CSV table of C-alpha atoms in Angstrom, one decimal:
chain,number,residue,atom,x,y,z
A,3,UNK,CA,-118.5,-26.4,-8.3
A,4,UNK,CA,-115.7,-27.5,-6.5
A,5,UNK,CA,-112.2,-27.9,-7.9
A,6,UNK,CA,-110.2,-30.6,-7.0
A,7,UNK,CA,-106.1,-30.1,-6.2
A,8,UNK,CA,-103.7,-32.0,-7.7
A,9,UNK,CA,-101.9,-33.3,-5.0
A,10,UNK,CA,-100.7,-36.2,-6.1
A,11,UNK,CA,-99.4,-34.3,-9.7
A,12,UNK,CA,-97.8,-31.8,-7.3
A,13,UNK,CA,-95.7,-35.1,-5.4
A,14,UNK,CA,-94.8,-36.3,-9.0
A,15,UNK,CA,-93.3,-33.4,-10.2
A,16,UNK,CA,-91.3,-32.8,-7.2
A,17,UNK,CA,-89.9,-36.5,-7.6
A,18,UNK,CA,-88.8,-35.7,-11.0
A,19,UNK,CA,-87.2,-32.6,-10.3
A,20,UNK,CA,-85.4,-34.3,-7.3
A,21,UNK,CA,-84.2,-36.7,-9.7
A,22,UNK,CA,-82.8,-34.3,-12.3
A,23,UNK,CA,-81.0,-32.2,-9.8
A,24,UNK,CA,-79.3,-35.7,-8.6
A,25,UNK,CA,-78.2,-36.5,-11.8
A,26,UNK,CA,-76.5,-33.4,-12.6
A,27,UNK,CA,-74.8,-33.4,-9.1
A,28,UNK,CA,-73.6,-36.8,-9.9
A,29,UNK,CA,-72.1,-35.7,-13.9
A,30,UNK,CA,-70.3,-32.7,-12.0
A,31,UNK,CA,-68.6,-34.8,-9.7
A,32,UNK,CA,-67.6,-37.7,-12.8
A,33,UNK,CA,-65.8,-34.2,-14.6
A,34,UNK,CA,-63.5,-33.6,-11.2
A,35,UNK,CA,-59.9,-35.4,-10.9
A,36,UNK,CA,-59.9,-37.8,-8.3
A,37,UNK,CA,-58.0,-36.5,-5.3
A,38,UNK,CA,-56.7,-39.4,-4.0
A,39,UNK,CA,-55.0,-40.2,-7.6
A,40,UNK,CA,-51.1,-39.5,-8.2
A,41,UNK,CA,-50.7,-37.2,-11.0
A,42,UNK,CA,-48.1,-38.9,-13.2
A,43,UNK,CA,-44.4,-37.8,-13.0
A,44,UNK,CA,-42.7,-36.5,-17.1
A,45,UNK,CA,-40.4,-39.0,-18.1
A,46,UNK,CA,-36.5,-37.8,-17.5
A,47,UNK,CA,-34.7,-37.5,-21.2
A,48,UNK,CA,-31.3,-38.6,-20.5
A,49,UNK,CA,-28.7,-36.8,-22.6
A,50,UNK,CA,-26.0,-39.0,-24.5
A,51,UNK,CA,-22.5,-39.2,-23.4
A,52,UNK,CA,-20.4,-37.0,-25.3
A,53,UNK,CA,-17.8,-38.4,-27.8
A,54,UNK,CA,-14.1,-37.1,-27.4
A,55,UNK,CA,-11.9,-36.6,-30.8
A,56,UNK,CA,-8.3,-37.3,-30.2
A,57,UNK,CA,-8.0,-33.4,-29.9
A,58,UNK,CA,-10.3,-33.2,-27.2
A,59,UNK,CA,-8.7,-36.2,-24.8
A,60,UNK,CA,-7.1,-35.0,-21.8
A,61,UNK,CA,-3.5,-36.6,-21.1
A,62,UNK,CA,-2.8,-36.6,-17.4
A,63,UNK,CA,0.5,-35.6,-16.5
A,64,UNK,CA,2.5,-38.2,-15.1
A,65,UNK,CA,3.4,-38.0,-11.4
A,66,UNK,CA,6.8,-36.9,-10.4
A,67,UNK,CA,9.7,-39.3,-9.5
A,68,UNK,CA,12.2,-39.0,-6.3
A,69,UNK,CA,15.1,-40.6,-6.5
A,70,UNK,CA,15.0,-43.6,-3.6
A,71,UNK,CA,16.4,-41.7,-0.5
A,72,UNK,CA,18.5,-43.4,2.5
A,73,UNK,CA,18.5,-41.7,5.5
A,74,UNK,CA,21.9,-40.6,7.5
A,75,UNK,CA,21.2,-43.3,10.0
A,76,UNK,CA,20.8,-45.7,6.9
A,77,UNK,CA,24.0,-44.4,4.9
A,78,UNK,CA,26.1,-44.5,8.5
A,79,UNK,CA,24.9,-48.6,9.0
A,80,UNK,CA,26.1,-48.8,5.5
A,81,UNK,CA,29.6,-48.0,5.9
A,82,UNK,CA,29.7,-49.6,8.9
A,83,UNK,CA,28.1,-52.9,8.1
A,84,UNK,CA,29.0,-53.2,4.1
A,85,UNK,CA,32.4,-51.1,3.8
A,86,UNK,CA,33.2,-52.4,7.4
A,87,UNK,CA,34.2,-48.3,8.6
A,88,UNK,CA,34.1,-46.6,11.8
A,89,UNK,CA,32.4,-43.8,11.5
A,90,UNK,CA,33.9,-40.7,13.4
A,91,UNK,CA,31.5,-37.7,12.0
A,92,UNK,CA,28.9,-37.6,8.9
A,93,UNK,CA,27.4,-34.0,7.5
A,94,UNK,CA,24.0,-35.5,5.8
A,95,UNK,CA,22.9,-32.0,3.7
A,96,UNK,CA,21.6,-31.1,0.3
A,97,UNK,CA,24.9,-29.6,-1.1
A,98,UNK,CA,23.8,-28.9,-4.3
A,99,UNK,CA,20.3,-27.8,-4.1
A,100,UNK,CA,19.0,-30.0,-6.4
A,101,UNK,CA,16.4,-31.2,-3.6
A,102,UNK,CA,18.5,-34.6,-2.5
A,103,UNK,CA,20.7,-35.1,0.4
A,104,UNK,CA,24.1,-36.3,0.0
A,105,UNK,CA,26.7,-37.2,3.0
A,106,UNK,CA,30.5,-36.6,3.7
A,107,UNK,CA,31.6,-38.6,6.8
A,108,UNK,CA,35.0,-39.4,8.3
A,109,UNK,CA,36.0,-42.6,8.6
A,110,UNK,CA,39.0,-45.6,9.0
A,111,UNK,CA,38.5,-48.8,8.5
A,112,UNK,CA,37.2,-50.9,11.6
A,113,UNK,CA,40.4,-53.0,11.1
A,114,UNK,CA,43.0,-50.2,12.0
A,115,UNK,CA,41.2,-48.3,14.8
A,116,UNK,CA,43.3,-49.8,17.4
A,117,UNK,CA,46.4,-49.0,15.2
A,118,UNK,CA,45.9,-45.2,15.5
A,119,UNK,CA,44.6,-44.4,19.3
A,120,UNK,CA,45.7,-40.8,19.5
A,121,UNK,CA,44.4,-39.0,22.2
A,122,UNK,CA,44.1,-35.7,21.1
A,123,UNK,CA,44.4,-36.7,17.3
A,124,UNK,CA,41.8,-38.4,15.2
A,125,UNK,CA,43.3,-40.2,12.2
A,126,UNK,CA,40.9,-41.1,9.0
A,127,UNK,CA,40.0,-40.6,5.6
A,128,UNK,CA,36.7,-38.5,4.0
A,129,UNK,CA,34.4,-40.3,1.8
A,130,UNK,CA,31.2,-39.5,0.3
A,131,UNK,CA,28.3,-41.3,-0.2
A,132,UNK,CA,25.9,-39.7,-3.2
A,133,UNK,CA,21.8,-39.7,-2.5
A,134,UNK,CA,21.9,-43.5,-4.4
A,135,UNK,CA,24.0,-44.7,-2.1
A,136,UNK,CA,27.3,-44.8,-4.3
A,137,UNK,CA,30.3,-44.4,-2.1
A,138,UNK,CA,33.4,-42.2,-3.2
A,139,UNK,CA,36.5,-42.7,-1.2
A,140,UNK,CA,37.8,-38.3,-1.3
A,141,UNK,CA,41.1,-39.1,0.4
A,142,UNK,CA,44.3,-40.5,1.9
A,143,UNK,CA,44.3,-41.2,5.4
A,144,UNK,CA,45.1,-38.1,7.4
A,145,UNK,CA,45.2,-36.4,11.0
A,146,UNK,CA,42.5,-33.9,12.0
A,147,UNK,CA,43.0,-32.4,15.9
A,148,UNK,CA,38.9,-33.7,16.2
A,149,UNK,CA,35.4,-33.6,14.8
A,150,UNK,CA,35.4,-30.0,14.8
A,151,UNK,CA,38.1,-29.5,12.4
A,152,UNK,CA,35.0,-30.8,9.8
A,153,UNK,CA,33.0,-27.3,9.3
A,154,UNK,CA,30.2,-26.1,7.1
A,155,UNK,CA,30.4,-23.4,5.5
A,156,UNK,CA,28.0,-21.0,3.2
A,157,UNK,CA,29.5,-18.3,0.5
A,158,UNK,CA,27.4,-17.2,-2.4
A,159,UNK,CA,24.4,-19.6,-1.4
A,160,UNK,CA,26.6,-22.4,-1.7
A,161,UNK,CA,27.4,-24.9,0.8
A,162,UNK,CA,30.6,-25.9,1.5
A,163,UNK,CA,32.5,-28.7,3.5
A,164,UNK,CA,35.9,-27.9,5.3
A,165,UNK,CA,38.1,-30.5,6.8
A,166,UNK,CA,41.2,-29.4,8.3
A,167,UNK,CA,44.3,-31.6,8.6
A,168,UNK,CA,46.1,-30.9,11.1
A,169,UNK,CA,50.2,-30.7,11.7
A,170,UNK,CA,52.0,-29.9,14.4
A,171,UNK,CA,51.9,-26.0,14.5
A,172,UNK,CA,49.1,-25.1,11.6
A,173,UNK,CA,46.1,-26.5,10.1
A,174,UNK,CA,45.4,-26.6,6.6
A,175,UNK,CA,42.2,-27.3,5.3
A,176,UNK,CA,40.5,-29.3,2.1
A,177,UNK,CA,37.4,-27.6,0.8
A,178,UNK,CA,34.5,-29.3,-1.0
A,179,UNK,CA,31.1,-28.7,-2.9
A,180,UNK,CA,29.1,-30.7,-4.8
A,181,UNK,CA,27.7,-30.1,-8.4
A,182,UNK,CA,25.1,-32.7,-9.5
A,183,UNK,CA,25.6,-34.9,-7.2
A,184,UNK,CA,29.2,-35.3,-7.6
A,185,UNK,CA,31.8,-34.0,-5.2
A,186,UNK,CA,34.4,-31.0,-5.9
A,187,UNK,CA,37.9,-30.4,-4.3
A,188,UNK,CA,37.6,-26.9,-4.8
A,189,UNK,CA,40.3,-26.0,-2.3
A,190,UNK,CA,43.3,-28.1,-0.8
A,191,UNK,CA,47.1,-27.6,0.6
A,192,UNK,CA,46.9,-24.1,0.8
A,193,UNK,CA,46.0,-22.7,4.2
A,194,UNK,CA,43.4,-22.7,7.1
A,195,UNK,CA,40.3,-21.9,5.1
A,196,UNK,CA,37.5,-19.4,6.7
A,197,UNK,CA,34.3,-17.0,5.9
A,198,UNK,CA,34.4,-13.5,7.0
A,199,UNK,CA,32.0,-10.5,6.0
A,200,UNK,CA,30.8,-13.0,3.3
A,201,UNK,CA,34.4,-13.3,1.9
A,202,UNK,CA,36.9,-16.5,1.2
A,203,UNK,CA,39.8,-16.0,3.3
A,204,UNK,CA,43.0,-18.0,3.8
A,205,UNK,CA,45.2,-18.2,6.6
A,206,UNK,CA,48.5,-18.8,4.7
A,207,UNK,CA,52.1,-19.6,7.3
A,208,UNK,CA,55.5,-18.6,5.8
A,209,UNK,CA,58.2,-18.8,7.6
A,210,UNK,CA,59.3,-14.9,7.2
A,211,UNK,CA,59.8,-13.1,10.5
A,212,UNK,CA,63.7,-12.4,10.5
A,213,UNK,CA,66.0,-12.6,7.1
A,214,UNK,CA,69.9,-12.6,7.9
A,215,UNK,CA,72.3,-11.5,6.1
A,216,UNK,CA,72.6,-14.3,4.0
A,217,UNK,CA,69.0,-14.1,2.8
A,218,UNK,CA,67.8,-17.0,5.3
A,219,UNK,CA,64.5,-16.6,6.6
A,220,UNK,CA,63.0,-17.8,10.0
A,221,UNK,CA,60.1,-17.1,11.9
A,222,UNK,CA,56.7,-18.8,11.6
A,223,UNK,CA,53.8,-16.4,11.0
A,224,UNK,CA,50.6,-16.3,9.6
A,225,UNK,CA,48.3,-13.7,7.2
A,226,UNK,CA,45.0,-13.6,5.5
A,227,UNK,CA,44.8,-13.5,1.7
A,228,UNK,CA,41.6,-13.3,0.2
A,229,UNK,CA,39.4,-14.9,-2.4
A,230,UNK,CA,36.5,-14.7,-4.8
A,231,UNK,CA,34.8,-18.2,-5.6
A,232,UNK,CA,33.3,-17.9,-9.2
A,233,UNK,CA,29.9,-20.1,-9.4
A,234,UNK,CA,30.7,-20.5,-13.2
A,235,UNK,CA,33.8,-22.0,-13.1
A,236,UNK,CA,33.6,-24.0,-9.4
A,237,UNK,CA,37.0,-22.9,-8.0
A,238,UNK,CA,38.7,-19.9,-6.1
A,239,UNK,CA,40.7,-16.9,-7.4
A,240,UNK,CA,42.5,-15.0,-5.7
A,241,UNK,CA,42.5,-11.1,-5.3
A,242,UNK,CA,45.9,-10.4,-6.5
A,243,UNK,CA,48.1,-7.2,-5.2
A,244,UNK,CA,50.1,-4.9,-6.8
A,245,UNK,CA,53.2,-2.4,-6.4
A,246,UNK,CA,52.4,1.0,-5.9
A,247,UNK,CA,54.5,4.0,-5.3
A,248,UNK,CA,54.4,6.0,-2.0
A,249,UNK,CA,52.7,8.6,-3.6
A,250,UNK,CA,50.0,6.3,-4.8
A,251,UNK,CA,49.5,5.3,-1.5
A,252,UNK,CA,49.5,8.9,-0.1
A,253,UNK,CA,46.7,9.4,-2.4
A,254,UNK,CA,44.2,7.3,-0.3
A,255,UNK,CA,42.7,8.7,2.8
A,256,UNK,CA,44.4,8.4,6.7
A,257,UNK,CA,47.4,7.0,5.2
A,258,UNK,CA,50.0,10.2,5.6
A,259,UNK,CA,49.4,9.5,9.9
A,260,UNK,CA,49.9,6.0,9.6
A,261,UNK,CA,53.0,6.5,7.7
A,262,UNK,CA,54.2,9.2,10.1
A,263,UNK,CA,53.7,7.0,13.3
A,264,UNK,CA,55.5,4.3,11.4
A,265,UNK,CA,58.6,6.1,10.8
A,266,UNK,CA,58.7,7.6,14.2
A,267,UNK,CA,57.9,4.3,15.9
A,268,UNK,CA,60.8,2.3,13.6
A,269,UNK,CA,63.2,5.2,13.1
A,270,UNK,CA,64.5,7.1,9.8
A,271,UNK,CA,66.3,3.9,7.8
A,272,UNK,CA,63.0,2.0,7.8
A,273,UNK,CA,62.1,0.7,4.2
A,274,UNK,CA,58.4,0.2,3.1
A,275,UNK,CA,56.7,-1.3,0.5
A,276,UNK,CA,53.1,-0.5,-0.9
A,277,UNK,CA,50.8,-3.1,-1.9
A,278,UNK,CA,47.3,-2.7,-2.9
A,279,UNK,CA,45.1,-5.6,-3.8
A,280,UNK,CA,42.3,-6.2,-6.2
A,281,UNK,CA,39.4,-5.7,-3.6
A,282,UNK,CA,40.6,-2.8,-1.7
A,283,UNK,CA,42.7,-4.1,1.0
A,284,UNK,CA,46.2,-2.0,1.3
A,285,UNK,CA,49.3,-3.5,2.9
A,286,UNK,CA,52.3,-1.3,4.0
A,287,UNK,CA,55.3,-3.6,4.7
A,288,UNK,CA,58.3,-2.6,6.9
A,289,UNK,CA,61.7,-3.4,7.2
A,290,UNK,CA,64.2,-2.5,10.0
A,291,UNK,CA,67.5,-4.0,10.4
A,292,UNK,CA,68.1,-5.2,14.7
A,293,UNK,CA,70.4,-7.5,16.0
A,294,UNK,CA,72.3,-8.2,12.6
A,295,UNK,CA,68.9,-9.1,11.0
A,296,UNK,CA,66.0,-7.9,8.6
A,297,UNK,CA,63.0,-7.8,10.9
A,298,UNK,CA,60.2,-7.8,8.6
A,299,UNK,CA,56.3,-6.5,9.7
A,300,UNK,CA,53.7,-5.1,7.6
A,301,UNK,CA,49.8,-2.7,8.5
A,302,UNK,CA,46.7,-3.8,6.6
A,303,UNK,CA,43.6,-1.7,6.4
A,304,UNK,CA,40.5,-2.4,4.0
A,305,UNK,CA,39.3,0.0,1.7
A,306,UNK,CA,35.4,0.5,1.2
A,307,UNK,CA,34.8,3.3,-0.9
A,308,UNK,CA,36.2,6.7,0.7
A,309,UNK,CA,36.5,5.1,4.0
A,310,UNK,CA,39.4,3.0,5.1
A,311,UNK,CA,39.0,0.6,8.2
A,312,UNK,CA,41.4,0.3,11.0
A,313,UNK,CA,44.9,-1.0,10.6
A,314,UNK,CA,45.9,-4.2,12.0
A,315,UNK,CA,50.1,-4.8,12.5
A,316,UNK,CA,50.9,-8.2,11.7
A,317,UNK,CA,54.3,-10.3,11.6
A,318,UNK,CA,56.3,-10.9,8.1
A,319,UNK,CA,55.9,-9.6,4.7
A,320,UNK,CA,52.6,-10.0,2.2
A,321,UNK,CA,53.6,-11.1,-1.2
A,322,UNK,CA,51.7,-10.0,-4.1
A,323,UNK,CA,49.9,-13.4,-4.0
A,324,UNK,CA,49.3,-15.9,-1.5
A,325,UNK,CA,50.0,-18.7,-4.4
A,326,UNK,CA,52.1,-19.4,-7.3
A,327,UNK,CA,49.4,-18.7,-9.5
A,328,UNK,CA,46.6,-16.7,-8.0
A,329,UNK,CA,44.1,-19.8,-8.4
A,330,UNK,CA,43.1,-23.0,-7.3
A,331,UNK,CA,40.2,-24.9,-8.9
């Protein structure tokens, strides 16, 4: 007996399994993101603003102020166009320090030019103008020889202005400074002002060479007397000498020689007199009698320390002080 195959069974199961097999492919790929869909960005939490207490505010410091500043050029037109000066010479600096510039100039009025056409004199007046442009008038009219009898000078890091008036055989100068913005005589009438070895110095004229018998003196000379400025107090003082034996003044070194050469130079009836002064400086002045007079000379030498510096011979007699009272402020 023959057995018939199932062919056609055989086809239907294979269509069914077919089928299953599709359908599961199909749920597998439904469970799989899509990869063409964005995956969604978290949402950004923004913190809040923080509250300040008064404690916590920052005050911001206000901005510093200049004082409104003209310019030399600027303070020059003034005087010139406002005050109707000439203006000879300006010194445009910041005399105090204080981080402003101020300005001394010398001037005469435009008016009077013509009235005073000296040569080889310039005749004026010193003013000063402070950093607001206030205008001070320091002086008198008065004769300098030119503009550079108006100096600058520096002495215990202050700057100083000189202006020396000048007369027919000596100039004597007028010193300033300036101290918050206001200007100082700190110096005036005495002598030809001067910085050496960062010390005050004045040139100081006597008339002193010859004394007759009747106790006239005659003779125009010149010597240096010295000063300390004192920042404290704004003014000058001066070192001071006194008296001293000649056996005080044996006492310091190199001065038996000089004293020696002195005698033997002048003869045996030369007088001396010792002076020593406050900062060191020793003066030996001689007299000797010639021609019915009192010729009087004196030797200087500065003492520093154990060593003394070479002597300088000068004409006329130091007096214990340059001035009546050792000062000027």
């Amino acid at each position: 007996m023959l057995i018939k195959k199932p062919r056609k069974r055989a086809q239907e199961i294979i269509v069914l399994l077919f089928c299953a097999a599709s359908f599961c492919l199909f749920a597998a790929c439904q469970k799989e993101p899509d990869a063409t869909d964005a995956t969604p960005l978290p949402t950004p939490t923004l913190s809040q603003t923080p509250v300040l207490t008064p404690s916590d505010e920052v005050t911001p410091e206000p901005m510093p102020t200049k004082p409104l500043q003209k310019s030399e050029e600027e303070l020059r037109h003034l005087l010139e166009t406002e005050h109707g000066f000439s203006v000879f010479h300006s010194e445009y600096h910041d005399f105090d320090g204080n981080g402003t510039y101020e300005m001394f100039a010398f001037v005469l009025e435009t008016e009077l030019l013509e009235q005073y056409t000296e040569e080889e004199w310039l005749y004026g007046k010193l003013v000063y103008f402070s950093n607001a442009a206030k205008l001070k008038e320091l002086t008198l009219p008065f004769y300098i020889w030119d503009v550079s009898a108006i100096r600058l000078l520096t002495l215990e890091g202050r700057l100083f202005l000189a202006v020396d008036e000048a007369f027919v055989s000596e100039t004597v100068s007028k010193v300033y400074a300036v101290y918050e913005d206001a200007p100082q005589c700190v110096m005036s009438g005495l002598g030809y002002f001067f910085v050496q070895d960062d010390s005050a110095m004045v040139n100081i004229s006597d008339y002193d060479m010859y004394v007759d018998q009747n106790g006239f003196a005659t003779g125009h000379t010149w010597k240096n007397y010295y000063f300390r400025y004192d920042k404290e107090a704004h003014c000058f003082y001066e070192y001071t000498a006194k008296q001293i034996t000649e056996e005080d003044f044996l006492a310091f070194p190199e001065t038996a020689s000089l004293l020696k050469e002195l005698r033997e130079r002048y003869g045996d009836e030369t007088e001396f007199e010792f002076l020593y002064r406050e900062n060191g400086v020793l003066h030996v002045n001689i007299f000797y009698q010639e021609m019915g007079a009192t010729v009087q000379k004196n030797c200087s030498a500065h003492l520093k320390g154990s060593l003394l510096g070479e002597w300088e011979e000068n004409e006329g007699r130091y007096q214990l002080s340059g001035t009546e009272s050792g000062e000027w402020e």
